[in-house]
Amino acid sequence: MLRPPSPAVTRVTAAAFGLILAAGAALLVAPIAGLRSDLAEGDYAPRTFEAAHDAQFVSEALTEAAREQAAAAVQDVPLPPDPALTDARVAALQRYLASVRSIVARTDLTTQQKADQLAALEAPGPIGSTTRLYLISLDTTGLALFESRAADLLRALMSSPIGRGATPEEQQRDIAAAVEQLIAQRGSASEGERAALSTLLRAFAVSNFRVDADATERARQQARDAVSPVVRTITAGQVIVTEGQRITAQEIEALRATGTLRDGLDPYTLGGAGLIAAGFGLLLGLYAYLLQPFESPANRRLIAAALTILAVLLGVRVAFPVLTPDAERTFLLHAIPVSTAAIVVGSFARLSYAAVVAAAVGIFAAFIGGSFPQVAGSTYIGPLQSLEYAMVATAGGLAGAAAINRAERINRYALAGIAAALATGAAMASFWLFEMPRANVDLAWIGLAAGIHGAASAVLGLGIFALLAFALGITSRIQLLELAQPEHPLLRRLQEEAPGTYHHSMLVGSLAERAAIAIGADPLLARVGAYYHDIGKLAMPRYYIENMLEEGAASPHDGLPPEESARIIRAHVTNGLELARKHRLPDVIRDFIPQHHGTRLVSYFYRTAVREGRQPDPADFRYEGPRPQSREAAIVMLADSCEAVIRAGDHDPAAIDQSVDAVIAERLAEGQFDECDITMRDLQAIARTFKATFRAVYHPRVRYPQPTPEELASVARGETPVRSP
C-alpha cells in the first residue's frame, strides 16, 4: 500500500532550523557584553542626538581637561645645582683669561697679532672679535679686575638652575636670558664690559638644570587639586551631537547624563533584537517548509545552509566596525561578500529558496550595522546608506543565486561571482546618482568594491560548499556529473569485464532519467544511481545472464543447487556495497545498490526449486533490502526489472505495454513502494515513459532483400553497385 508523500523538510526540522538561525542571529545583534562595544570616543554620530531630558551634572571630561591644563602650566621643579660643575666651569674661565692676560702683556706683539693669538685660544663657546679687542684694550690692572668680575658672575650664574629646555637650542636660550638678567642686576662700568662679560658667560656657562620628578609631580598635583569641578547644564531637546560629527568624550558623557545613551543591558533593546532575530529565523524556517527546496535527506543540507548563513553574518559583524563609517567614500563596505550565503544555498537548493536567503541575509546584514550603532561599534553616514547596503547585498545575492542555480559545473561559480559583481555595482551606481556631492572617482571605488564582492563571493562560495559537502556528506551535482563520466574506474571496469551489465546499466539509466523528469524527481541522481546499481556483478560477471556472450556455452549455474545460485546472485548486492565503499561512492548512490531489489525473491531460482519438488525457504532466496526509500530508487527498481523482462520477451508494442504494466503491478502487490513517497500518478507517468522508450529501443526495422546478381557482379568488378538515377 502506497503511503502519502512526506515532505523532505518536516515541520519539526524546519522549526529547529529556524530556531538555530534565530539564536545565532540574536547573538550577533543583541547588546550582550563581550559581543558588543559601546559608542566610543572617535566614532561618527549615526544621527543627530538631542537630550532626552534636562540634566545638570559634574562633567568629568571637562573637569579632567581643566585639571590637566592646570598641571601642564606648572613648570618642572629643579634639583639644586651641582657645585662641582660650577667650580669646573669657573676654573675653565679663569684659565682662559690667564692665557689672555699673558698674551696682552707681551710688548713684542702688535695689536693685530695679539688679536690673532686670542682667536687661536680654545674656548667652549664662540668669542667674537669685539670681545677680543675689548680685552686687548685693557691694561694689566683692568684685565685683572675684569677676570675677577667675570669669575664671580659665572659662579653666581651657575649657583642657580639654568639651561631649562628639552633641546640644546632651548637650553642655550634659557642660559642667554639668565646671563642678561644677571648682568643687568649687577651692573657694569661700560657697554663694552657688559658685552664682553655677556659673551664669556654664554661661552662658559652650561646647563645644570636637573628635574626633581617628585617635587614636580607634587606641584602639579596641587595644581590639579586646586581646580574646582566643572558643572554642565543641558536642557531637554538641546542638540548634543549632529549626524556625521566625530564624537568626543564630552558628548558621550552628555548623552549618558541626559538618558540618550544608556549603559548596561537595555531590556528594550534586547527585546527588539530578539524579535528581529526571531523574525529572521521564522522567515527562513517557514519558507524551508513551504518551498521544500532540499532533496531528501534534507537535514544535512539544512545544517549546511544554517552554518553558511551564520558564518556570513558573523563576517558582516566583524567587518562592519572596521569599514564604517565610510567617511572617505571608498565604498569598501559593499566589498563584504554577503552574496556567499545565497550562492552556497543555491548550489544545493531550489532557486526560490536561494532568493529568499539572499533577501533575508541582505536585509539582516544591514540591520546588524545600522539598528544598534551604540552597541555595534559601526555607523552609517547619511539617511540612505543603510537602505543602500540592504539593497546592494540583496541584489548581489539574487544575481549570484540565479547564476549558480544547482550548479553542475565549477565554472558556474565564476559566473555567479561575475553576476554578483555586476548586480552590486549597478545597485551602488544607482544610489550614487542620488548622492550629493559626488565625484567621478567614486565610480572607480564602486567598481573595485563590486569586483572584490563578486570574486570573494565566488571563491568563498565554492570553498564553503566543498568543505561542508565533504564534512556533512552532501552529494553535489558536480560530484554526480563526475560519477556519470564513462572514464570512472568502476564504469570502465564494467565496460571491460561485464559489458552486458554495462549496457544494461546504461539503458536503465536512460529509462530512469526520463521517468524522473516526468514525475519531478531528480533525473541526474536517478541516472547516476542506475549506472552503479549493479557494480557488484564485477565480482563474478559470468554468473549473470547478460554477460554470457558465447552462444551455446554452458551456464555456470548448471549443476548448482538453486539455493547456491540464488546466493551467488544475491551476493552482487553485498559485493556492490563493498566496491562502493572502496571507491568512496556517496551514500546517496550506494543506496541504489540494495534498494533496487528491495526485499524481493530471486524468483527464477526460487521457482526452479519449487519445480524440482523442493520445499525452499524463501529467506534463502530473498534480498535483504531495504525497500526503496526514495522515488529515484523506486524508478531504478522498475527500470531494472522492465529492462530485463522486455529484453527476454517479445518486442512488439502490445507486449511491451503488457510487460511494463505487469512489472509495476507486481511490485505494488509485493509492497516494494510502501516506504517511499511515490504515488499512483507517478507510477502511471513512469509507465508511459518506459513504454515510449522501449518502443524506441525495440522499434521494427525494414528487412532488406538479398543483393541482385547485377549488384554482386558490380562489387566483384570493384564498381559501386548503386547508380544515381
XYZ file of C-alpha atoms in Angstrom:
725
model
C 0.000 0.000 0.000
C 1.427 3.333 -1.010
C 1.844 5.885 1.758
C 1.171 9.589 1.149
C 4.260 11.592 0.280
C 6.024 13.114 3.285
C 7.934 16.372 2.889
C 11.710 16.299 2.861
C 11.690 19.197 5.337
C 9.262 18.355 8.123
C 7.645 20.867 10.451
C 9.922 19.832 13.295
C 13.032 20.095 11.135
C 12.006 23.493 9.780
C 11.267 24.732 13.316
C 14.657 23.555 14.576
C 16.350 25.183 11.579
C 14.579 28.483 12.270
C 15.419 28.368 15.984
C 19.104 27.799 15.262
C 19.190 30.749 12.889
C 17.243 32.937 15.318
C 19.572 32.106 18.208
C 22.691 32.742 16.153
C 21.303 35.970 14.708
C 20.291 37.195 18.175
C 23.856 36.795 19.412
C 25.063 38.949 16.524
C 22.721 41.872 17.175
C 21.811 41.743 20.861
C 23.718 44.166 23.156
C 25.390 41.454 25.194
C 28.676 42.139 26.978
C 31.640 40.619 25.194
C 29.887 40.701 21.833
C 29.393 44.477 21.543
C 31.266 47.688 22.278
C 29.665 50.991 23.325
C 29.641 54.054 21.146
C 33.152 55.291 21.766
C 35.138 58.460 21.520
C 36.194 58.992 17.926
C 33.110 57.344 16.362
C 30.942 59.275 13.935
C 27.428 60.077 15.096
C 24.984 57.913 13.096
C 22.313 60.585 13.550
C 21.671 63.838 15.391
C 21.278 63.239 19.122
C 19.186 65.520 21.312
C 18.949 65.488 25.110
C 16.121 63.270 26.300
C 15.603 65.360 29.446
C 17.139 68.226 31.453
C 20.377 67.429 33.221
C 22.859 69.259 35.422
C 25.930 67.244 36.202
C 29.581 67.488 37.049
C 31.397 66.986 33.761
C 34.215 64.615 34.446
C 35.562 65.172 30.944
C 35.662 68.979 31.263
C 36.921 68.829 34.847
C 39.672 66.463 33.899
C 40.609 68.657 30.936
C 40.824 71.707 33.239
C 42.930 69.805 35.746
C 45.295 68.635 33.075
C 45.593 72.171 31.762
C 46.464 73.445 35.251
C 49.015 70.707 35.744
C 50.589 71.391 32.358
C 51.063 75.031 33.353
C 53.306 74.017 36.290
C 56.959 74.162 35.291
C 59.456 71.467 36.202
C 60.916 71.826 39.707
C 64.743 71.694 39.529
C 67.185 69.962 41.842
C 69.944 72.104 43.484
C 72.864 72.819 41.096
C 75.973 70.646 41.278
C 78.816 72.681 42.965
C 81.484 70.596 41.299
C 80.156 71.540 37.869
C 80.156 75.214 38.866
C 83.766 75.045 40.106
C 84.857 73.310 36.906
C 83.309 75.952 34.666
C 84.760 78.832 36.739
C 88.195 77.224 36.608
C 87.949 76.883 32.834
C 87.066 80.581 32.537
C 89.972 81.580 34.750
C 92.422 79.527 32.682
C 91.170 81.142 29.535
C 91.515 84.670 30.954
C 95.010 83.877 32.316
C 96.044 82.957 28.779
C 94.503 86.187 27.561
C 96.402 88.168 30.189
C 99.769 86.654 29.178
C 99.188 87.477 25.507
C 98.002 91.026 26.192
C 101.038 91.691 28.457
C 103.559 90.992 25.661
C 105.126 94.105 24.260
C 106.672 92.459 21.226
C 103.300 91.884 19.560
C 101.185 94.271 17.630
C 97.501 94.648 18.360
C 96.597 92.549 15.319
C 98.981 89.802 16.352
C 97.516 89.773 19.851
C 94.031 89.525 18.357
C 95.097 86.632 16.166
C 96.581 84.745 19.106
C 93.478 85.348 21.207
C 91.362 83.939 18.374
C 93.532 80.824 18.442
C 92.770 80.137 22.108
C 90.367 77.285 22.751
C 87.036 78.185 24.333
C 83.864 76.146 24.898
C 81.798 78.708 23.047
C 82.306 81.374 20.362
C 84.259 84.502 21.388
C 83.652 87.355 18.971
C 86.266 89.835 17.664
C 84.618 92.706 19.565
C 85.222 90.892 22.851
C 88.841 90.095 21.908
C 89.576 93.727 21.020
C 87.997 94.878 24.279
C 90.270 92.523 26.258
C 93.393 93.788 24.359
C 92.431 97.364 25.173
C 92.566 96.730 28.931
C 95.731 97.355 30.898
C 97.104 94.895 33.395
C 95.070 96.218 36.309
C 91.875 96.478 34.314
C 92.287 92.972 32.959
C 92.784 91.596 36.472
C 89.634 93.341 37.669
C 87.702 92.047 34.627
C 88.908 88.498 35.287
C 87.769 88.641 38.912
C 84.412 90.113 37.995
C 83.796 87.508 35.237
C 84.610 84.596 37.584
C 82.292 85.970 40.264
C 79.452 86.421 37.776
C 79.880 82.911 36.346
C 79.833 81.406 39.833
C 76.741 83.385 40.698
C 75.102 82.394 37.398
C 75.650 78.664 37.886
C 74.696 78.716 41.519
C 71.103 78.721 40.306
C 69.491 76.204 37.912
C 69.943 77.368 34.334
C 69.533 75.751 30.926
C 65.889 74.650 31.182
C 64.673 73.012 27.971
C 64.232 69.737 26.125
C 66.648 70.580 23.282
C 70.116 72.181 23.200
C 68.653 75.214 21.451
C 66.095 75.739 24.202
C 68.786 75.336 26.864
C 71.041 77.932 25.202
C 68.189 80.402 25.013
C 67.480 79.925 28.715
C 71.193 80.423 29.589
C 71.389 83.584 27.468
C 68.331 85.018 29.212
C 69.825 84.236 32.635
C 73.114 85.897 31.648
C 71.416 89.092 30.522
C 69.307 89.206 33.666
C 72.337 88.716 35.931
C 74.449 91.383 34.212
C 71.555 93.830 34.385
C 71.184 93.181 38.104
C 74.894 93.514 38.915
C 75.602 96.453 36.614
C 78.910 97.275 34.878
C 81.137 100.273 34.139
C 80.735 100.394 30.389
C 78.839 98.980 27.432
C 81.989 97.231 26.192
C 82.449 95.462 29.513
C 78.802 94.313 29.540
C 79.117 92.908 26.033
C 82.393 91.126 26.843
C 81.014 89.653 30.073
C 77.864 88.505 28.287
C 79.904 86.761 25.586
C 82.215 84.996 28.027
C 79.422 83.905 30.350
C 77.399 82.451 27.489
C 80.506 80.649 26.245
C 81.498 79.069 29.562
C 78.113 78.510 31.233
C 76.474 75.099 30.717
C 73.067 73.699 31.613
C 72.871 72.490 35.181
C 69.097 72.081 35.215
C 68.008 68.704 36.581
C 64.315 67.952 37.166
C 63.150 66.934 40.610
C 60.466 64.474 39.448
C 58.870 64.028 42.853
C 58.677 67.721 43.613
C 57.366 68.454 40.136
C 54.629 65.851 40.453
C 53.643 67.195 43.867
C 53.395 70.701 42.460
C 51.288 69.544 39.531
C 49.029 67.502 41.774
C 48.489 70.564 43.931
C 47.538 72.455 40.787
C 45.083 69.708 39.826
C 43.538 69.652 43.285
C 43.052 73.387 43.204
C 40.722 73.131 40.177
C 37.023 73.152 41.068
C 34.648 70.632 39.388
C 33.114 71.893 36.142
C 29.304 71.765 36.223
C 27.466 71.430 32.913
C 23.775 72.155 32.314
C 21.835 70.718 29.362
C 18.165 71.256 28.618
C 15.751 68.760 27.051
C 15.838 68.878 23.258
C 19.260 70.510 23.144
C 21.404 69.100 20.322
C 24.348 67.273 21.819
C 25.952 65.969 18.628
C 24.940 66.251 14.978
C 24.869 63.484 12.380
C 28.298 62.673 10.985
C 30.134 64.601 13.722
C 33.064 62.853 15.356
C 32.114 62.121 18.956
C 34.311 63.254 21.864
C 34.321 62.175 25.496
C 32.268 65.240 26.386
C 29.456 64.194 24.024
C 29.496 60.610 25.319
C 29.199 61.978 28.874
C 26.337 64.291 27.936
C 24.477 61.536 26.082
C 24.618 59.318 29.130
C 23.734 62.081 31.607
C 20.613 63.040 29.623
C 19.456 59.449 29.182
C 20.014 59.493 25.438
C 22.608 56.719 25.634
C 22.192 54.006 28.233
C 24.898 51.874 29.736
C 24.457 48.235 30.598
C 21.860 45.831 29.277
C 18.821 47.658 27.928
C 15.799 45.330 28.105
C 14.014 47.213 25.324
C 16.994 46.973 23.012
C 17.477 43.327 23.917
C 13.801 42.623 23.275
C 13.876 44.383 19.928
C 16.975 42.462 18.884
C 15.351 39.203 19.925
C 12.185 39.913 17.957
C 14.074 40.853 14.794
C 16.278 37.762 15.096
C 13.226 35.579 15.735
C 11.541 37.004 12.650
C 14.661 36.280 10.621
C 14.767 32.659 11.770
C 10.997 32.241 11.397
C 11.087 33.539 7.828
C 13.828 31.173 6.696
C 12.391 28.203 8.611
C 8.866 28.796 7.316
C 9.948 29.064 3.694
C 12.162 25.992 4.078
C 8.978 24.094 4.918
C 6.670 25.763 2.403
C 9.009 25.663 -0.596
C 10.574 22.261 0.202
C 13.788 23.348 -1.526
C 16.006 20.463 -0.416
C 16.160 16.900 -1.633
C 15.826 14.005 0.778
C 17.541 13.574 3.140
C 17.282 17.279 3.862
C 18.740 17.502 7.369
C 22.360 17.712 6.276
C 21.546 20.362 3.713
C 19.684 22.385 6.335
C 22.717 22.216 8.607
C 24.943 23.373 5.762
C 22.573 26.250 4.984
C 22.426 27.334 8.641
C 26.210 27.230 9.048
C 26.731 29.215 5.855
C 24.180 31.904 6.719
C 25.510 32.381 10.255
C 29.125 32.414 9.036
C 28.339 35.164 6.528
C 26.502 37.238 9.151
C 29.397 36.775 11.566
C 31.739 38.059 8.870
C 29.499 41.104 8.453
C 29.546 41.667 12.214
C 33.347 41.573 12.310
C 33.880 43.712 9.199
C 31.363 46.466 9.892
C 33.301 48.243 12.686
C 36.429 48.152 10.512
C 34.856 49.522 7.330
C 32.413 52.024 8.802
C 31.858 54.880 8.863
C 32.801 55.342 5.218
C 33.798 58.985 5.667
C 36.331 58.786 2.809
C 33.777 57.279 0.387
C 35.729 54.148 -0.544
C 32.552 52.015 -0.765
C 34.545 49.085 0.628
C 31.686 48.296 2.988
C 29.993 46.747 -0.038
C 33.016 44.527 -0.676
C 31.908 42.248 2.185
C 30.915 39.055 0.299
C 27.358 38.765 1.631
C 26.291 37.041 -1.609
C 28.210 33.966 -0.469
C 25.199 32.785 1.548
C 22.827 32.780 -1.422
C 25.452 31.219 -3.720
C 26.158 28.333 -1.353
C 22.476 27.688 -0.616
C 21.674 27.948 -4.331
C 24.244 25.214 -5.014
C 22.086 22.530 -3.404
C 18.629 24.100 -3.040
C 15.979 25.356 -5.404
C 16.319 28.866 -6.755
C 13.164 30.064 -4.989
C 14.662 29.410 -1.566
C 18.069 30.801 -2.514
C 16.263 34.029 -3.444
C 14.612 34.108 -0.006
C 18.014 33.629 1.616
C 19.508 36.434 -0.499
C 16.831 38.898 0.587
C 16.788 37.846 4.246
C 20.572 37.875 4.652
C 20.933 41.177 2.783
C 18.379 42.933 4.964
C 19.630 41.406 8.203
C 23.241 42.298 7.357
C 22.179 45.926 7.007
C 20.299 45.619 10.297
C 23.453 44.410 12.076
C 25.308 47.576 11.172
C 22.509 50.091 11.410
C 19.949 49.320 14.048
C 22.231 49.296 17.072
C 25.100 51.684 16.351
C 25.534 52.457 20.043
C 26.406 48.834 20.687
C 27.596 47.609 17.324
C 30.552 49.928 17.033
C 29.595 50.720 13.455
C 27.719 53.599 11.950
C 26.185 54.610 8.665
C 26.679 58.067 7.245
C 23.611 59.601 5.644
C 19.972 58.524 5.685
C 20.234 56.303 2.601
C 23.310 54.263 3.470
C 21.502 51.569 5.471
C 18.929 51.151 2.693
C 21.714 51.193 0.137
C 23.603 48.420 1.909
C 20.491 46.235 2.183
C 19.627 46.728 -1.489
C 23.176 46.157 -2.720
C 23.638 42.997 -0.644
C 20.253 41.638 -1.721
C 20.878 42.402 -5.400
C 24.218 40.616 -5.308
C 22.726 37.586 -3.587
C 19.827 37.337 -6.013
C 22.112 37.565 -9.037
C 24.567 35.041 -7.609
C 21.805 32.579 -6.732
C 20.248 32.856 -10.189
C 23.613 32.202 -11.836
C 24.588 29.257 -9.612
C 21.138 27.522 -9.508
C 22.098 23.944 -8.629
C 25.459 24.200 -10.350
C 26.624 21.223 -12.366
C 29.979 22.724 -13.377
C 32.620 24.503 -11.286
C 32.729 27.361 -13.793
C 29.208 28.263 -12.691
C 30.760 29.674 -9.512
C 32.799 32.073 -11.624
C 29.624 33.040 -13.449
C 27.888 33.578 -10.103
C 30.732 35.830 -8.969
C 30.508 37.899 -12.136
C 26.728 38.192 -11.780
C 27.040 39.253 -8.133
C 29.686 41.841 -9.039
C 27.577 43.325 -11.832
C 24.464 43.440 -9.653
C 26.189 45.057 -6.684
C 27.970 47.535 -8.950
C 24.717 48.514 -10.652
C 22.948 48.930 -7.310
C 25.758 51.061 -5.893
C 25.842 53.211 -9.016
C 22.082 53.752 -8.765
C 22.371 55.095 -5.232
C 25.459 57.107 -6.189
C 23.300 59.089 -8.623
C 21.193 60.278 -5.671
C 24.165 61.420 -3.581
C 25.439 64.964 -3.317
C 28.227 65.776 -3.636
C 29.506 63.025 -5.896
C 32.754 62.674 -7.799
C 33.788 60.611 -10.799
C 36.486 58.916 -8.737
C 33.652 57.301 -6.766
C 32.920 55.117 -9.800
C 36.395 53.614 -9.581
C 35.832 52.767 -5.913
C 32.419 51.325 -6.758
C 33.977 49.107 -9.418
C 36.689 47.956 -7.015
C 34.196 47.162 -4.250
C 31.892 45.303 -6.649
C 34.806 43.304 -8.066
C 36.027 42.304 -4.615
C 32.467 41.393 -3.605
C 31.920 39.172 -6.632
C 35.327 37.479 -6.584
C 35.255 36.833 -2.851
C 31.676 35.529 -3.009
C 32.568 33.070 -5.781
C 35.757 31.813 -4.128
C 34.226 31.567 -0.670
C 31.057 30.030 -2.086
C 32.960 27.260 -3.810
C 35.263 26.712 -0.833
C 32.500 26.661 1.781
C 30.292 24.410 -0.313
C 33.117 21.935 -0.953
C 34.085 21.943 2.740
C 30.537 21.469 4.015
C 29.725 18.871 1.362
C 32.756 16.841 2.451
C 32.189 17.308 6.182
C 28.443 16.619 6.117
C 28.407 14.016 3.356
C 26.319 16.098 0.958
C 26.499 14.932 -2.632
C 26.763 17.836 -5.019
C 25.553 17.868 -8.583
C 29.130 18.431 -9.686
C 30.070 15.204 -7.932
C 27.176 13.365 -9.590
C 28.278 14.570 -13.008
C 31.794 13.334 -12.333
C 30.380 9.921 -11.411
C 28.397 9.872 -14.660
C 31.530 10.101 -16.787
C 32.412 6.842 -18.627
C 36.026 7.274 -17.521
C 35.166 6.494 -13.909
C 37.148 3.377 -12.845
C 34.054 1.356 -11.942
C 32.259 2.148 -15.187
C 35.440 1.407 -17.115
C 35.657 -1.981 -15.388
C 32.029 -2.693 -16.227
C 32.720 -1.982 -19.894
C 35.702 -4.319 -19.961
C 34.775 -7.088 -17.530
C 30.963 -7.110 -17.638
C 29.918 -5.492 -20.950
C 26.392 -6.877 -20.785
C 25.865 -5.396 -17.329
C 27.353 -2.122 -18.517
C 24.941 -1.732 -21.433
C 22.064 -2.870 -19.244
C 23.001 -0.153 -16.704
C 23.217 2.497 -19.422
C 19.728 1.631 -20.688
C 18.348 1.551 -17.149
C 19.933 4.970 -16.585
C 18.258 6.367 -19.697
C 14.888 4.937 -18.635
C 15.270 6.267 -15.075
C 16.312 9.737 -16.172
C 13.324 10.211 -18.451
C 10.917 8.837 -15.851
C 12.363 11.110 -13.133
C 11.790 14.126 -15.353
C 8.187 13.041 -15.886
C 7.359 12.884 -12.142
C 9.511 15.779 -10.936
C 12.187 13.640 -9.267
C 15.930 14.226 -9.644
C 16.872 12.942 -13.116
C 20.615 13.248 -12.597
C 20.519 11.279 -9.349
C 18.320 8.594 -10.909
C 20.621 8.213 -13.916
C 23.837 8.030 -11.906
C 22.271 5.666 -9.378
C 21.252 3.400 -12.261
C 24.798 3.393 -13.624
C 26.154 1.937 -10.382
C 23.272 -0.233 -9.163
C 24.815 -3.480 -10.491
C 28.546 -2.877 -9.916
C 28.596 -5.872 -7.564
C 28.370 -8.138 -10.604
C 32.033 -7.338 -11.267
C 32.939 -9.912 -8.620
C 31.513 -12.840 -10.677
C 30.363 -11.409 -14.043
C 29.993 -14.813 -15.783
C 27.224 -15.852 -13.404
C 24.845 -13.204 -14.783
C 22.962 -13.909 -17.995
C 23.696 -10.581 -19.690
C 27.429 -11.377 -19.592
C 27.138 -14.914 -21.015
C 28.095 -13.803 -24.508
C 29.295 -17.092 -26.025
C 26.431 -18.718 -27.911
C 25.819 -22.262 -26.868
C 28.181 -22.090 -23.906
C 27.055 -23.855 -20.741
C 25.752 -21.711 -17.898
C 27.905 -21.731 -14.756
C 24.693 -22.305 -12.809
C 24.219 -25.692 -14.454
C 24.764 -28.300 -11.799
C 24.432 -25.866 -8.902
C 21.534 -26.209 -6.500
C 19.050 -23.321 -6.741
C 19.952 -22.140 -3.241
C 23.619 -21.766 -4.213
C 22.761 -19.978 -7.441
C 20.451 -17.651 -5.538
C 23.237 -16.951 -3.037
C 25.599 -16.013 -5.866
C 23.004 -13.759 -7.480
C 22.168 -12.057 -4.164
C 25.875 -11.568 -3.462
C 26.089 -8.859 -6.119
C 24.397 -6.530 -3.601
C 26.935 -7.082 -0.814
C 29.787 -7.087 -3.337
C 28.448 -3.867 -4.800
C 28.305 -2.180 -1.395
C 31.888 -3.249 -0.737
C 33.042 -1.824 -4.071
C 31.105 1.383 -3.394
C 32.854 1.827 -0.050
C 36.212 1.054 -1.593
C 35.716 3.666 -4.313
C 34.093 6.122 -1.866
C 30.838 6.461 -3.707
C 28.458 8.865 -1.947
C 25.822 7.362 0.344
C 23.049 8.587 -1.933
C 24.497 6.437 -4.749
C 25.271 3.458 -2.509
C 21.612 3.336 -1.515
C 20.622 2.299 -5.034
C 22.599 -0.941 -4.740
C 20.455 -2.684 -2.087
C 17.254 -0.755 -2.734
C 16.874 -1.554 -6.423
C 15.984 -5.141 -5.468
C 14.259 -4.258 -2.210
C 13.130 -7.370 -0.374
C 12.176 -9.349 -3.479
C 12.876 -13.001 -4.135
C 15.414 -14.228 -6.662
C 12.348 -15.510 -8.425
C 13.967 -17.566 -11.208
C 15.862 -19.878 -8.877
C 13.106 -19.920 -6.251
C 10.623 -21.100 -8.845
C 13.209 -23.574 -10.142
C 13.495 -25.051 -6.676
C 9.710 -25.310 -6.426
C 9.506 -27.015 -9.829
C 12.129 -29.545 -8.726
C 9.858 -30.574 -5.855
C 11.938 -28.958 -3.124
C 10.441 -27.088 -0.220
C 12.663 -23.988 -0.370
C 12.879 -21.498 2.469
C 12.017 -18.080 0.946
C 14.589 -16.459 3.227
C 17.333 -18.260 1.271
C 16.152 -16.574 -1.919
C 15.191 -13.117 -0.637
C 17.266 -9.948 -0.905
C 17.920 -8.280 2.426
C 16.671 -4.881 1.262
C 15.779 -2.287 2.318
C 12.903 -1.415 0.057
C 13.271 1.781 -1.999
C 13.414 4.815 0.268
C 13.201 7.449 -2.470
C 11.319 7.963 -5.687
C 14.590 7.741 -7.606
C 15.356 4.297 -6.137
C 11.833 3.136 -6.953
C 12.254 4.291 -10.549
C 15.537 2.370 -10.880
C 13.892 -0.779 -9.417
C 11.168 -0.597 -12.051
C 13.555 0.280 -14.878
C 15.861 -2.617 -13.946
C 13.033 -5.155 -13.863
C 11.304 -3.888 -17.007
C 14.519 -3.869 -18.999
C 15.268 -7.482 -18.037
C 11.735 -8.715 -18.732
C 11.335 -6.950 -22.055
C 14.800 -7.915 -23.312
C 13.905 -11.548 -22.714
C 10.370 -11.304 -24.185
C 8.524 -10.094 -27.255
C 9.278 -6.624 -28.574
C 6.041 -5.710 -30.241
C 4.309 -2.646 -28.749
C 1.462 -4.580 -27.164
C 3.835 -6.997 -25.455
C 5.990 -4.130 -24.241
C 2.994 -2.346 -22.750
C 1.765 -5.526 -21.092
C 5.204 -6.295 -19.621
C 5.641 -2.813 -18.180
C 2.181 -2.874 -16.591
C 2.777 -6.359 -15.201
C 6.098 -5.423 -13.584
C 4.628 -2.317 -11.932
C 1.589 -4.247 -10.704
C 3.810 -6.999 -9.297
C 5.998 -4.529 -7.376
C 2.897 -2.854 -5.993
C 1.495 -6.181 -4.871
C 4.796 -7.031 -3.171
C 4.675 -3.768 -1.214
C 8.046 -2.644 -2.522
C 6.952 1.021 -2.632
C 5.490 1.205 0.861
C 8.498 3.076 2.246
C 8.950 5.771 -0.384
C 6.918 8.793 -1.450
C 5.837 7.602 -4.859
C 2.194 7.949 -5.889
C -0.099 6.122 -8.267
C 0.007 9.131 -10.547
C 3.805 8.878 -10.529
C 3.627 5.194 -11.440
C 1.313 5.945 -14.344
C 3.712 8.589 -15.643
C 6.649 6.212 -15.219
C 4.811 3.522 -17.166
C 4.139 5.920 -20.049
C 7.788 6.955 -20.305
C 9.013 3.357 -20.083
C 6.676 2.239 -22.859
C 7.740 5.091 -25.115
C 11.422 4.433 -24.502
C 11.188 0.668 -25.048
C 9.245 1.178 -28.262
C 12.032 3.486 -29.465
C 14.711 0.966 -28.490
C 12.982 -2.057 -29.988
C 11.354 -0.378 -32.974
C 10.896 -2.586 -36.069
C 13.334 -2.281 -38.949
C 12.803 -2.948 -42.675
C 14.074 -6.388 -43.697
C 16.417 -5.871 -46.658
C 16.187 -8.368 -49.627
C 19.209 -10.305 -50.861
C 21.535 -8.498 -53.379
C 20.688 -8.983 -57.062
C 23.138 -10.773 -59.432
C 23.934 -7.440 -61.066
C 24.909 -5.916 -57.684
C 27.125 -8.887 -56.866
C 28.857 -8.623 -60.258
C 29.447 -4.892 -59.778
C 31.025 -5.497 -56.399
C 33.273 -8.164 -57.888
C 34.465 -5.695 -60.540
C 35.135 -3.067 -57.851
C 32.336 -0.843 -59.062
C 29.759 0.960 -56.999
C 26.661 -1.222 -57.205
C 24.200 1.618 -56.768
C 23.919 4.233 -59.522
C 22.377 7.584 -59.225
C 19.301 7.984 -61.424
